Every structure is written in structure tokens, then in C-alpha cells.
Tab-separated table of C-alpha atoms in Angstrom:
chain	number	residue	atom	x	y	z
A	527	MET	CA	-45.989	-15.293	0.194
A	528	GLY	CA	-44.607	-11.751	-0.106
A	529	LYS	CA	-40.952	-10.897	-0.288
A	530	ARG	CA	-39.344	-10.570	3.141
A	531	GLU	CA	-38.329	-7.052	4.054
A	532	ALA	CA	-34.622	-6.639	4.773
A	533	SER	CA	-33.772	-6.034	8.418
A	534	GLY	CA	-31.947	-2.929	9.636
A	535	PRO	CA	-28.489	-4.580	9.619
A	536	GLU	CA	-29.179	-6.068	6.181
A	537	ARG	CA	-30.203	-2.663	4.838
A	538	ARG	CA	-27.005	-1.142	6.198
A	539	THR	CA	-24.991	-3.869	4.470
A	540	ILE	CA	-26.829	-3.169	1.208
A	541	ILE	CA	-26.245	0.567	1.595
A	542	ALA	CA	-22.541	0.093	2.366
A	543	GLY	CA	-22.103	-2.156	-0.672
A	544	ALA	CA	-23.835	0.337	-2.949
A	545	GLY	CA	-21.671	3.129	-1.565
A	546	MET	CA	-18.514	1.141	-2.274
A	547	ARG	CA	-19.539	0.541	-5.869
A	548	ILE	CA	-20.211	4.244	-6.380
A	549	ILE	CA	-16.870	5.304	-4.893
A	550	ALA	CA	-14.927	2.629	-6.795
A	551	ARG	CA	-16.567	3.556	-10.094
A	552	ASP	CA	-17.165	7.306	-9.863
A	553	GLY	CA	-15.076	8.588	-6.955
A	554	LEU	CA	-15.936	9.824	-3.483
A	555	ARG	CA	-17.469	13.073	-4.723
A	556	ALA	CA	-20.205	11.073	-6.445
A	557	LEU	CA	-21.325	9.577	-3.129
A	558	THR	CA	-24.752	10.967	-2.199
A	559	HIS	CA	-27.788	9.462	-0.529
A	560	ARG	CA	-29.706	9.752	-3.779
A	561	ALA	CA	-26.960	7.931	-5.696
A	562	VAL	CA	-26.821	5.181	-3.063
A	563	ASP	CA	-30.583	4.658	-3.153
A	564	SER	CA	-30.477	4.395	-6.936
A	565	GLU	CA	-27.464	2.058	-6.948
A	566	ALA	CA	-29.000	-0.200	-4.296
A	567	GLY	CA	-32.441	-0.228	-5.916
A	568	LEU	CA	-34.014	1.317	-2.828
A	569	ALA	CA	-36.784	3.873	-2.594
A	570	GLN	CA	-35.480	7.425	-2.495
A	571	GLY	CA	-34.848	8.458	1.099
A	572	SER	CA	-34.123	4.920	2.307
A	573	SER	CA	-30.398	5.363	2.926
A	574	SER	CA	-30.866	8.689	4.726
A	575	TYR	CA	-33.210	6.929	7.162
A	576	TYR	CA	-30.380	4.633	8.302
A	577	VAL	CA	-27.453	7.041	7.872
A	578	PRO	CA	-28.852	10.594	7.966
A	579	THR	CA	-25.681	12.469	7.023
A	580	ARG	CA	-22.993	12.010	4.395
A	581	SER	CA	-20.416	11.666	7.171
A	582	ALA	CA	-22.435	8.824	8.682
A	583	LEU	CA	-22.660	7.208	5.251
A	584	ILE	CA	-18.886	7.360	4.830
A	585	GLU	CA	-18.394	5.962	8.331
A	586	LEU	CA	-20.716	3.047	7.530
A	587	ILE	CA	-18.657	2.242	4.432
A	588	VAL	CA	-15.325	2.533	6.254
A	589	ARG	CA	-16.456	0.251	9.065
A	590	ALA	CA	-17.798	-2.297	6.573
A	591	LEU	CA	-14.433	-2.321	4.807
A	592	ALA	CA	-12.589	-2.698	8.113
A	593	GLU	CA	-14.787	-5.580	9.253
A	594	ARG	CA	-14.236	-7.491	6.015
A	595	SER	CA	-10.476	-6.957	6.219
A	596	ILE	CA	-10.429	-8.198	9.808
A	597	ALA	CA	-12.250	-11.384	8.808
A	598	GLU	CA	-9.783	-12.084	5.984
A	599	SER	CA	-6.765	-11.348	8.194
A	600	GLU	CA	-8.003	-13.578	10.996
A	601	GLU	CA	-8.424	-16.466	8.577
A	602	ALA	CA	-4.899	-15.917	7.234
A	603	ALA	CA	-3.533	-15.721	10.785
A	604	ARG	CA	-5.067	-19.076	11.665
A	605	SER	CA	-3.495	-20.643	8.585
A	606	VAL	CA	-0.020	-19.255	9.330
A	607	ARG	CA	-0.148	-20.251	12.997
A	608	SER	CA	-1.299	-23.730	12.016
A	609	SER	CA	1.763	-24.066	9.777
A	610	LEU	CA	4.027	-22.811	12.563
A	611	GLY	CA	2.666	-25.513	14.852
A	612	SER	CA	3.024	-28.341	12.335
A	613	ALA	CA	5.782	-30.946	12.568
A	614	SER	CA	7.496	-29.684	9.405
A	615	GLY	CA	7.259	-26.047	10.440
A	616	LEU	CA	6.926	-23.077	8.091
A	617	THR	CA	9.238	-22.750	5.101
A	618	VAL	CA	10.107	-19.625	3.134
A	619	ASP	CA	8.177	-20.941	0.136
A	620	ASP	CA	5.138	-21.771	2.288
A	621	PHE	CA	5.105	-18.309	3.814
A	622	ALA	CA	5.660	-16.555	0.478
A	623	THR	CA	2.741	-18.499	-0.969
A	624	ALA	CA	0.543	-17.537	1.997
A	625	ILE	CA	1.373	-13.825	1.675
A	626	ALA	CA	0.852	-13.919	-2.086
A	627	GLY	CA	-2.468	-15.672	-1.582
A	628	LEU	CA	-3.623	-12.893	0.715
A	629	VAL	CA	-2.572	-10.265	-1.838
A	630	GLU	CA	-4.517	-12.100	-4.538
A	631	THR	CA	-7.565	-12.438	-2.283
A	632	PHE	CA	-7.692	-8.705	-1.607
A	633	ALA	CA	-6.909	-7.873	-5.251
A	634	SER	CA	-9.871	-9.978	-6.366
A	635	ARG	CA	-12.108	-7.631	-4.367
A	636	ALA	CA	-11.322	-4.676	-6.613
A	637	VAL	CA	-14.392	-2.645	-5.627
A	638	GLU	CA	-13.479	-2.757	-1.949
A	639	MET	CA	-9.809	-2.000	-2.587
A	640	ARG	CA	-10.496	0.908	-4.951
A	641	THR	CA	-12.908	2.284	-2.358
A	642	ARG	CA	-10.278	1.946	0.356
A	643	TYR	CA	-7.652	3.794	-1.678
A	644	ALA	CA	-10.100	6.568	-2.566
A	645	LEU	CA	-11.017	7.030	1.094
A	646	LEU	CA	-7.379	6.997	2.218
A	647	LEU	CA	-6.645	9.812	-0.235
A	648	GLU	CA	-9.670	11.904	0.732
A	649	LEU	CA	-9.919	11.432	4.503
A	650	ASP	CA	-7.711	13.588	6.696
A	651	ARG	CA	-5.015	11.618	8.486
A	652	SER	CA	-6.294	13.020	11.790
A	653	ASP	CA	-9.722	11.484	11.138
A	654	PRO	CA	-10.190	8.285	13.209
A	655	LEU	CA	-11.768	6.687	10.138
A	656	HIS	CA	-8.481	7.081	8.258
A	657	ALA	CA	-6.763	4.991	10.924
A	658	LEU	CA	-9.205	2.121	10.345
A	659	LEU	CA	-7.979	1.790	6.755
A	660	SER	CA	-4.292	2.630	7.091
A	661	SER	CA	-1.157	1.152	8.625
A	662	ARG	CA	-2.519	2.269	12.012
A	663	SER	CA	-5.510	-0.049	11.762
A	664	PRO	CA	-6.207	-3.001	14.096
A	665	VAL	CA	-5.825	-5.268	11.049
A	666	GLN	CA	-2.312	-3.947	10.454
A	667	GLN	CA	-1.372	-4.406	14.102
A	668	GLN	CA	-2.629	-7.987	14.061
A	669	SER	CA	-0.837	-8.622	10.782
A	670	VAL	CA	2.483	-7.317	12.118
A	671	SER	CA	2.128	-9.651	15.098
A	672	VAL	CA	1.339	-12.746	13.015
A	673	VAL	CA	3.951	-12.012	10.344
A	674	GLY	CA	6.466	-11.359	13.115
A	675	GLU	CA	5.736	-14.783	14.624
A	676	ALA	CA	6.300	-16.396	11.239
A	677	LEU	CA	9.584	-14.561	10.730
A	678	VAL	CA	10.782	-15.632	14.168
A	679	GLY	CA	9.934	-19.189	13.121
A	680	LEU	CA	12.156	-18.694	10.071
A	681	GLY	CA	15.009	-17.538	12.296
A	682	VAL	CA	14.796	-13.828	11.526
A	683	GLU	CA	15.811	-11.368	14.225
A	684	ASP	CA	14.257	-7.917	14.567
A	685	ALA	CA	11.088	-9.637	13.396
A	686	SER	CA	8.735	-6.722	14.117
A	687	ALA	CA	10.672	-4.341	11.873
A	688	ARG	CA	10.970	-6.954	9.144
A	689	ALA	CA	7.252	-7.727	9.468
A	690	ALA	CA	6.413	-4.066	8.850
A	691	GLU	CA	8.691	-4.101	5.787
A	692	LEU	CA	7.083	-7.251	4.410
A	693	LEU	CA	3.587	-5.872	4.892
A	694	ALA	CA	4.597	-2.646	3.131
A	695	LEU	CA	5.857	-4.763	0.234
A	696	ALA	CA	2.596	-6.718	0.151
A	697	GLU	CA	0.610	-3.460	0.217
A	698	ALA	CA	2.627	-2.136	-2.722
A	699	LEU	CA	2.058	-5.337	-4.699
A	700	LEU	CA	-1.652	-5.139	-3.932
A	701	ALA	CA	-1.869	-1.505	-5.048
A	702	HIS	CA	-0.008	-2.344	-8.259
A	703	ARG	CA	-2.565	-5.017	-9.028
A	704	VAL	CA	-5.636	-2.959	-8.149
A	705	VAL	CA	-4.635	0.520	-9.317
A	706	ALA	CA	-2.353	-0.303	-12.253
A	707	GLY	CA	-4.439	-3.310	-13.211
A	708	ASP	CA	-1.378	-5.535	-13.632
A	709	THR	CA	-2.493	-9.082	-12.890
A	710	SER	CA	0.249	-10.772	-14.924
A	711	SER	CA	3.222	-10.119	-12.639
A	712	PRO	CA	3.597	-13.005	-10.157
A	713	VAL	CA	3.562	-12.073	-6.486
A	714	THR	CA	5.025	-15.192	-4.880
A	715	PRO	CA	8.561	-14.879	-6.356
A	716	VAL	CA	8.850	-11.253	-5.218
A	717	VAL	CA	7.831	-12.100	-1.657
A	718	ALA	CA	10.037	-15.207	-1.631
A	719	SER	CA	13.047	-13.150	-2.765
A	720	TYR	CA	12.521	-10.700	0.083
A	721	LEU	CA	12.168	-13.520	2.612
A	722	ARG	CA	15.279	-15.318	1.386
A	723	GLY	CA	17.159	-12.047	1.671
A	724	VAL	CA	16.294	-11.487	5.328
A	725	VAL	CA	16.807	-15.162	6.209
A	726	ARG	CA	20.185	-15.162	4.424
A	727	ALA	CA	21.204	-11.944	6.183
A	728	ARG	CA	20.463	-13.633	9.498
A	729	GLY	CA	22.612	-16.625	8.525
A	730	GLN	CA	25.577	-14.402	7.597
A	731	GLU	CA	25.677	-12.536	10.906
């Protein structure tokens, strides 16, 4: 029996993955249809059949990154909301561990994260694709909502503002791991210290 030909959606996934590896390794300027075909092990001209222009190729990669981030964030949201609904509730240590776990999960996907950072630097902020990867993304909006719910559960007022701060801290810790390559510094204690600070500030009001 011959090898099954990949379907259109499967080919697009293969192309997006190859594009990410090229960007992560060689930078955005190295992204060409020819390079993608070679990286993916496809016949020359294959990627241009599915995404005819370089702009379309970049859009395919951005949307693939966004979809994967949404899936990870939704899973994390379910976990946090489950803890909020439990009899014991959510503790500072539980929440710090959950945030740190998410940072570690994203950091373990170094190719995707390096691609994201490269695209954020190269894409114009007015480009709708930039918004899909930045703090204006649907993932960020969902994250602010879920983190805000958790902070309310911990007794923190002005939860939306604090949620944005916490996510900025998590983003910085993630960038430090991916860009600087520092995997030795623990994440959980840093997040826990921030959380104890905002919870303590609430208790002193």
C-alpha cells in the first residue's frame, strides 16, 4: 500500500511548522517558499501552491502560533477555574505553581516562542497579525479574565489591573528563559512573591 498523501490542512500544518523552524533558527529574512519546501521535505513549489505569497506564508505561521497558544491557555483556564470551585479554594502557592507551569510549558516550545518574538519585532504594530501575538491578542484577553477571577478568589481588589501586571511578569520570565536561555532560575518563587505582595497589600488596607 502506498504512502497516504497529506491533506490540504495537513500540508498547511507541515508548512507552518517548517516556517517556524526557519524563523527560529535563521530569522524572518530567511523565510522563503524555497526554504520552507526544503525544510519540510516537500517538492519545490509545494508551499507556494497553498500560500502563494510571502505575506500569506507569514499569516499562516502567525495563525498557527495563535491557535496553539489558545489551546494551551484554555487548558490552563479550566485548571484554574476547577481549583476556584474546589472546597479548599485556590491558594497563593497553588496559583503561583499554575502560572509557573504555564511559563515552563511555553518555554519548552522554544521554536514557537522564538518565532513569536521574531515576528513581534518585525511586524508593524498596526498589522492585525501583530495583535494576534501581542498583549492585544484574544489569548491575552482570556488570560486577563481568568487570572482576574483567581485574584478575586484570593481577595485582591483591582483584579484586572493586577492580572495585567502578573501576566506581564510571566511574559518577562518566559522571555528570559527563551531568549537568554536561563533555565536554572526558578519561576514559582518569583510569582509567589508577587502574589503575596498584592494579597498582603489588600490585607493592610
